[in-house]
Backbone as JSON, one array per atom type, in Angstrom:
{
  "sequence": "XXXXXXXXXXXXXXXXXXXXXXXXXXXXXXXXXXXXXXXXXXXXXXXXXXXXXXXXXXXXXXXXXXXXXXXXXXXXXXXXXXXXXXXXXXXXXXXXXXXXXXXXXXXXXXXXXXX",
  "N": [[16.79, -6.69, 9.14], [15.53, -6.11, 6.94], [13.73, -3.77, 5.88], [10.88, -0.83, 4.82], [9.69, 1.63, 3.53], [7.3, 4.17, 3.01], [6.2, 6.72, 0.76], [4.73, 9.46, -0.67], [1.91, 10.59, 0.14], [-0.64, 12.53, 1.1], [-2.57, 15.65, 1.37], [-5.52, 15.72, -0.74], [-8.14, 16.79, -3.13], [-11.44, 15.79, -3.81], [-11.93, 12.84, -5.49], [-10.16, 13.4, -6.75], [-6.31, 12.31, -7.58], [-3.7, 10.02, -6.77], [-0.2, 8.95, -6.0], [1.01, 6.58, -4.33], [4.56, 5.45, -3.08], [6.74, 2.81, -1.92], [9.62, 1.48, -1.16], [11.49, -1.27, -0.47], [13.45, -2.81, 1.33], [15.86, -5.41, 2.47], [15.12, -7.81, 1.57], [14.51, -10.35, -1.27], [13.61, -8.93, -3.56], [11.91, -9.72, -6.06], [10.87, -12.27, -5.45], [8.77, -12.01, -3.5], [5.75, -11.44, -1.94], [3.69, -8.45, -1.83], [2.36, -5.93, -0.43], [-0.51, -3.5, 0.5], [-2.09, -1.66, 3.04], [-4.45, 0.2, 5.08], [-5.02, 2.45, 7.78], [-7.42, 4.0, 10.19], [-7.4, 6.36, 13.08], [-8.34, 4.47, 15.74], [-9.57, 2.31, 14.56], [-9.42, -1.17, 13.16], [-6.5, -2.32, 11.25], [-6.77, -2.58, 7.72], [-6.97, -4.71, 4.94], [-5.78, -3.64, 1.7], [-4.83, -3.96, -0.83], [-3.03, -6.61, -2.77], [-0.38, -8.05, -4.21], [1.38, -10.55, -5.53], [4.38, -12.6, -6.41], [4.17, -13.55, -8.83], [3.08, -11.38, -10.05], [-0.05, -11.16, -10.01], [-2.9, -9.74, -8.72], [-4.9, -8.11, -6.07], [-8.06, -6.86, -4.66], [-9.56, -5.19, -2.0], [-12.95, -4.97, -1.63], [-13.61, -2.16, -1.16], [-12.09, -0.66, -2.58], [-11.85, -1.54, -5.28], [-11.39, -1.43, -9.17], [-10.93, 1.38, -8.75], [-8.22, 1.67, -7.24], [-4.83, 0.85, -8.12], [-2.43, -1.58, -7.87], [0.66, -2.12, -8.2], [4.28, -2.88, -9.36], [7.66, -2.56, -9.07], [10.41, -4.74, -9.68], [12.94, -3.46, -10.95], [13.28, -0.64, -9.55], [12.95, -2.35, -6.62], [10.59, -1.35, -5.53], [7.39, -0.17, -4.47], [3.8, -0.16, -5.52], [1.01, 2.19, -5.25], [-1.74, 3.09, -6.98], [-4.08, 5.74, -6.97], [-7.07, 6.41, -7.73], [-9.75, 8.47, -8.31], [-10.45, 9.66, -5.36], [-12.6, 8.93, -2.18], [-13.73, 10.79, 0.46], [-13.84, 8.84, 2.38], [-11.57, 7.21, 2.33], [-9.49, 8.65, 3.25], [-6.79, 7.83, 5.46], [-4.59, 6.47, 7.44], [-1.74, 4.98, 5.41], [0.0, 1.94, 4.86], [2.9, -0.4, 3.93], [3.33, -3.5, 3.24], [4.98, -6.55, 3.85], [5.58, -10.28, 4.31], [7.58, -12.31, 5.83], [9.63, -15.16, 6.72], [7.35, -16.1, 8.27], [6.88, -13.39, 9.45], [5.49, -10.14, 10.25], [6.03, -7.33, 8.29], [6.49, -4.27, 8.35], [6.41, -0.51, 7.1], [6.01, 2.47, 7.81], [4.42, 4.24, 7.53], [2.2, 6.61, 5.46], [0.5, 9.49, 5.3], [-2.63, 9.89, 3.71], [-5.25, 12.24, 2.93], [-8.34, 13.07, 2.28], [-10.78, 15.9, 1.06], [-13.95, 16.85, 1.88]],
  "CA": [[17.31, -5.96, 7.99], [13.82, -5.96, 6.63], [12.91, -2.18, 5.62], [9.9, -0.83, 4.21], [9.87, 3.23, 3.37], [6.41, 4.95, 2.43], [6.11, 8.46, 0.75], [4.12, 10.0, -1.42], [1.21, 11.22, 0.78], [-0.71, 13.81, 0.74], [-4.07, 15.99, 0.63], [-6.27, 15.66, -2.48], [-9.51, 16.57, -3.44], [-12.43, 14.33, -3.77], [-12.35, 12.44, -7.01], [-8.21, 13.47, -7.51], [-5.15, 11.14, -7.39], [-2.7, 10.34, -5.75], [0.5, 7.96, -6.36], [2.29, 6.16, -3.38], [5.49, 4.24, -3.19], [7.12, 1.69, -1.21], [11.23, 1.21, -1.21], [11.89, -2.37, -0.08], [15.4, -3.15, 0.99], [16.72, -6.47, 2.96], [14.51, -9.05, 0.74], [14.4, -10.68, -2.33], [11.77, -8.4, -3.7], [11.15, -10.35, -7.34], [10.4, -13.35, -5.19], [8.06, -11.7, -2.46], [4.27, -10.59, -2.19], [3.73, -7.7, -1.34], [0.37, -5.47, 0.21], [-1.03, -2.07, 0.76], [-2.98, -1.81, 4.3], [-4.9, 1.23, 5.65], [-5.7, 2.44, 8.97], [-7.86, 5.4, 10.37], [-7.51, 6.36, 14.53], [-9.22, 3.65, 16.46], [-10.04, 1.13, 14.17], [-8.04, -1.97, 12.7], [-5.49, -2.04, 10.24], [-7.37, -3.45, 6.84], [-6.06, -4.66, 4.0], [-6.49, -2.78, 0.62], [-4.46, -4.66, -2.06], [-2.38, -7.38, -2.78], [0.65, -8.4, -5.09], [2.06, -11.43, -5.44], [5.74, -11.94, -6.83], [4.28, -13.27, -10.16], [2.25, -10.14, -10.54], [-1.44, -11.5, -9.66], [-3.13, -8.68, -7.62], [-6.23, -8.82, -5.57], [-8.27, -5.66, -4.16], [-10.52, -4.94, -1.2], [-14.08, -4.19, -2.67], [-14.06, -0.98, -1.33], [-11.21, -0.16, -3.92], [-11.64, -2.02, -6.6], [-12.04, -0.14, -9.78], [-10.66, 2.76, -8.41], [-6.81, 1.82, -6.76], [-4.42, -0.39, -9.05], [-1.42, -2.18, -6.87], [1.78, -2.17, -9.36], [5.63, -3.17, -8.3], [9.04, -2.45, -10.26], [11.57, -4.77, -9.86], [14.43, -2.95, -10.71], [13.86, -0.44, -8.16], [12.59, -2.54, -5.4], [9.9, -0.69, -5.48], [5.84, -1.11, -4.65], [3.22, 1.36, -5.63], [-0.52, 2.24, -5.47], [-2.54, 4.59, -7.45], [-5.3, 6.11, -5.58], [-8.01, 7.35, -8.16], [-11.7, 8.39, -7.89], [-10.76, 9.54, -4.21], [-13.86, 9.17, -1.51], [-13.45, 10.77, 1.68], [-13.73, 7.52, 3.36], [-10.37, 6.98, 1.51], [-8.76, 8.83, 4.66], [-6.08, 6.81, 6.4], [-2.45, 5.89, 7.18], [-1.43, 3.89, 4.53], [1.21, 1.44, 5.12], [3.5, -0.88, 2.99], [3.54, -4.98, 3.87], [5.57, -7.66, 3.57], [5.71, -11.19, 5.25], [8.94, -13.33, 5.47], [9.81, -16.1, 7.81], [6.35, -15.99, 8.98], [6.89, -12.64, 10.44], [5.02, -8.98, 9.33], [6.4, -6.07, 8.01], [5.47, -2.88, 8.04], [6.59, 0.76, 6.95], [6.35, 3.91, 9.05], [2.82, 4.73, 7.07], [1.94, 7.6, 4.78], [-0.76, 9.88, 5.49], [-3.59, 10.36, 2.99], [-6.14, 13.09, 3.74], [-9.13, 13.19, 0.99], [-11.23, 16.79, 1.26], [-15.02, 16.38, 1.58]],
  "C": [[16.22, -5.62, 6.98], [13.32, -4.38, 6.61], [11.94, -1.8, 4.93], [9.82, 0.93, 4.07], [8.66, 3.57, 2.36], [6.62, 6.11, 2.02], [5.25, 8.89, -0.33], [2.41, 10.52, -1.25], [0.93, 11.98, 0.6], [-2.35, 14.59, 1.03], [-4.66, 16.25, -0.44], [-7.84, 16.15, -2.1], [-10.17, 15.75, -3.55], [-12.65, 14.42, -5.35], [-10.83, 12.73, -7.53], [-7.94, 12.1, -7.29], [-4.6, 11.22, -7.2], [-1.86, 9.04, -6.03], [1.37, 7.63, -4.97], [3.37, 5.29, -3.26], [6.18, 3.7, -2.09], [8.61, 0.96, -1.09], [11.69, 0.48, -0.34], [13.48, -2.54, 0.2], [15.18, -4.67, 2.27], [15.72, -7.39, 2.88], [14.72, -8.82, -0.4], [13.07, -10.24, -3.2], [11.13, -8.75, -4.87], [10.39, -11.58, -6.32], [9.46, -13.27, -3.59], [6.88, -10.91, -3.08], [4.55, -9.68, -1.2], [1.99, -6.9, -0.9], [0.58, -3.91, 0.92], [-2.06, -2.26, 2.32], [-2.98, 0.15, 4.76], [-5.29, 1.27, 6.86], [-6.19, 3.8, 9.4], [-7.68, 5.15, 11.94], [-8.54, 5.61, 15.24], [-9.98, 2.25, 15.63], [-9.04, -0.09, 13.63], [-7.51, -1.44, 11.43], [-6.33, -2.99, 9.23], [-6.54, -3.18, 5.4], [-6.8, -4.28, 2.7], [-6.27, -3.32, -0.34], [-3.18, -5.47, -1.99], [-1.34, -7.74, -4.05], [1.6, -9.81, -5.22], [3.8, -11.15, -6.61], [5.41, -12.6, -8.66], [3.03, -12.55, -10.74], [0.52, -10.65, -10.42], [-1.72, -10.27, -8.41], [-4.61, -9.42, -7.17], [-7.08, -6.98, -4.99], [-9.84, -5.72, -3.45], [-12.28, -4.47, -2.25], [-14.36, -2.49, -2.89], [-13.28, 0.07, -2.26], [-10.86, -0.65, -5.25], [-12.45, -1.27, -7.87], [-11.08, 0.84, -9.34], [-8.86, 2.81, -7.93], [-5.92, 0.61, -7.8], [-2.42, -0.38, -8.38], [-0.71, -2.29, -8.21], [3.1, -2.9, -8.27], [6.62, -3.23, -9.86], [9.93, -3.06, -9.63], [12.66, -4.73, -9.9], [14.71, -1.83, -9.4], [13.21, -0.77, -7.17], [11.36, -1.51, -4.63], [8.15, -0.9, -5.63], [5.16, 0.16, -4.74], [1.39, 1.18, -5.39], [-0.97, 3.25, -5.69], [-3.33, 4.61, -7.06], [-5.56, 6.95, -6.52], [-9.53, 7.34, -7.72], [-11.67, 8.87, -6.17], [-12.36, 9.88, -3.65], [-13.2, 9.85, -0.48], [-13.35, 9.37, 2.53], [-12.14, 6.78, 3.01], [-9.3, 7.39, 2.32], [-8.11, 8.09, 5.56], [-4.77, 6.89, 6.46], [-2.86, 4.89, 6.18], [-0.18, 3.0, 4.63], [1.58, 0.28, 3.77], [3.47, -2.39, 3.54], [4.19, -6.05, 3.79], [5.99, -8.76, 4.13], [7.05, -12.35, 4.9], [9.17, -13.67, 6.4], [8.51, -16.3, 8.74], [6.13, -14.3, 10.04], [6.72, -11.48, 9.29], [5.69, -7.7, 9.57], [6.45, -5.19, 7.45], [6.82, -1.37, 8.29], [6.17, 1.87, 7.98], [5.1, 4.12, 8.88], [2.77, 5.77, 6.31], [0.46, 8.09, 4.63], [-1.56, 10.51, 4.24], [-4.96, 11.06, 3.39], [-7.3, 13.57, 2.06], [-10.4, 14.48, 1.42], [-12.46, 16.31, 0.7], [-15.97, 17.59, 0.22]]
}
């Protein structure tokens, strides 16, 4: 019952922004961490930013500074702003969340950053 729903994708320029969100349903989403993970064709899935449920974040180096992990609450809802894009910034982006020991993941949302 565990859902995870990305959207807000998109192509940007280099150096735009870009806002994505994350619409949690069948958890307790005040009392869950949550996480941003990227992946480009052929390489692993890496993780970009982190959220815990009493708001402590954490962020990959290669986005720190530049992406800032949020979460609302009321609507069950997880976000990440994506400024300063690089091209290397190019990836699926997916949504994360671990419960019962077991990971879960969103459909993905494609970000495409113009060189």
């Amino acid at each position: 019952q565990v859902q995870l729903v990305e959207s807000g994708g998109g192509l940007v320029q280099t150096g735009g922004s870009l806002r994505l969100s994350c619409v949690a349903s069948g958890i307790i989403f005040r009392l869950t961490a949550m996480a941003w993970y990227r992946q480009v064709p052929g390489k692993q899935r890496k993780l970009v930013a982190t959220a815990t449920s009493g708001g402590v974040t954490n962020y990959a180096d290669s986005v720190k500074g530049r992406f800032t992990i949020s979460r609302d609450s009321g609507k069950n809802t997880l976000y990440l702003q994506l400024n300063s894009l690089k091209p290397e910034d190019t990836a699926v982006y997916y949504c994360n969340t671990r419960f019962m020991s077991t990971d879960y993941w969103g459909q993905g949302t494609q970000v495409t950053d113009s060189s």
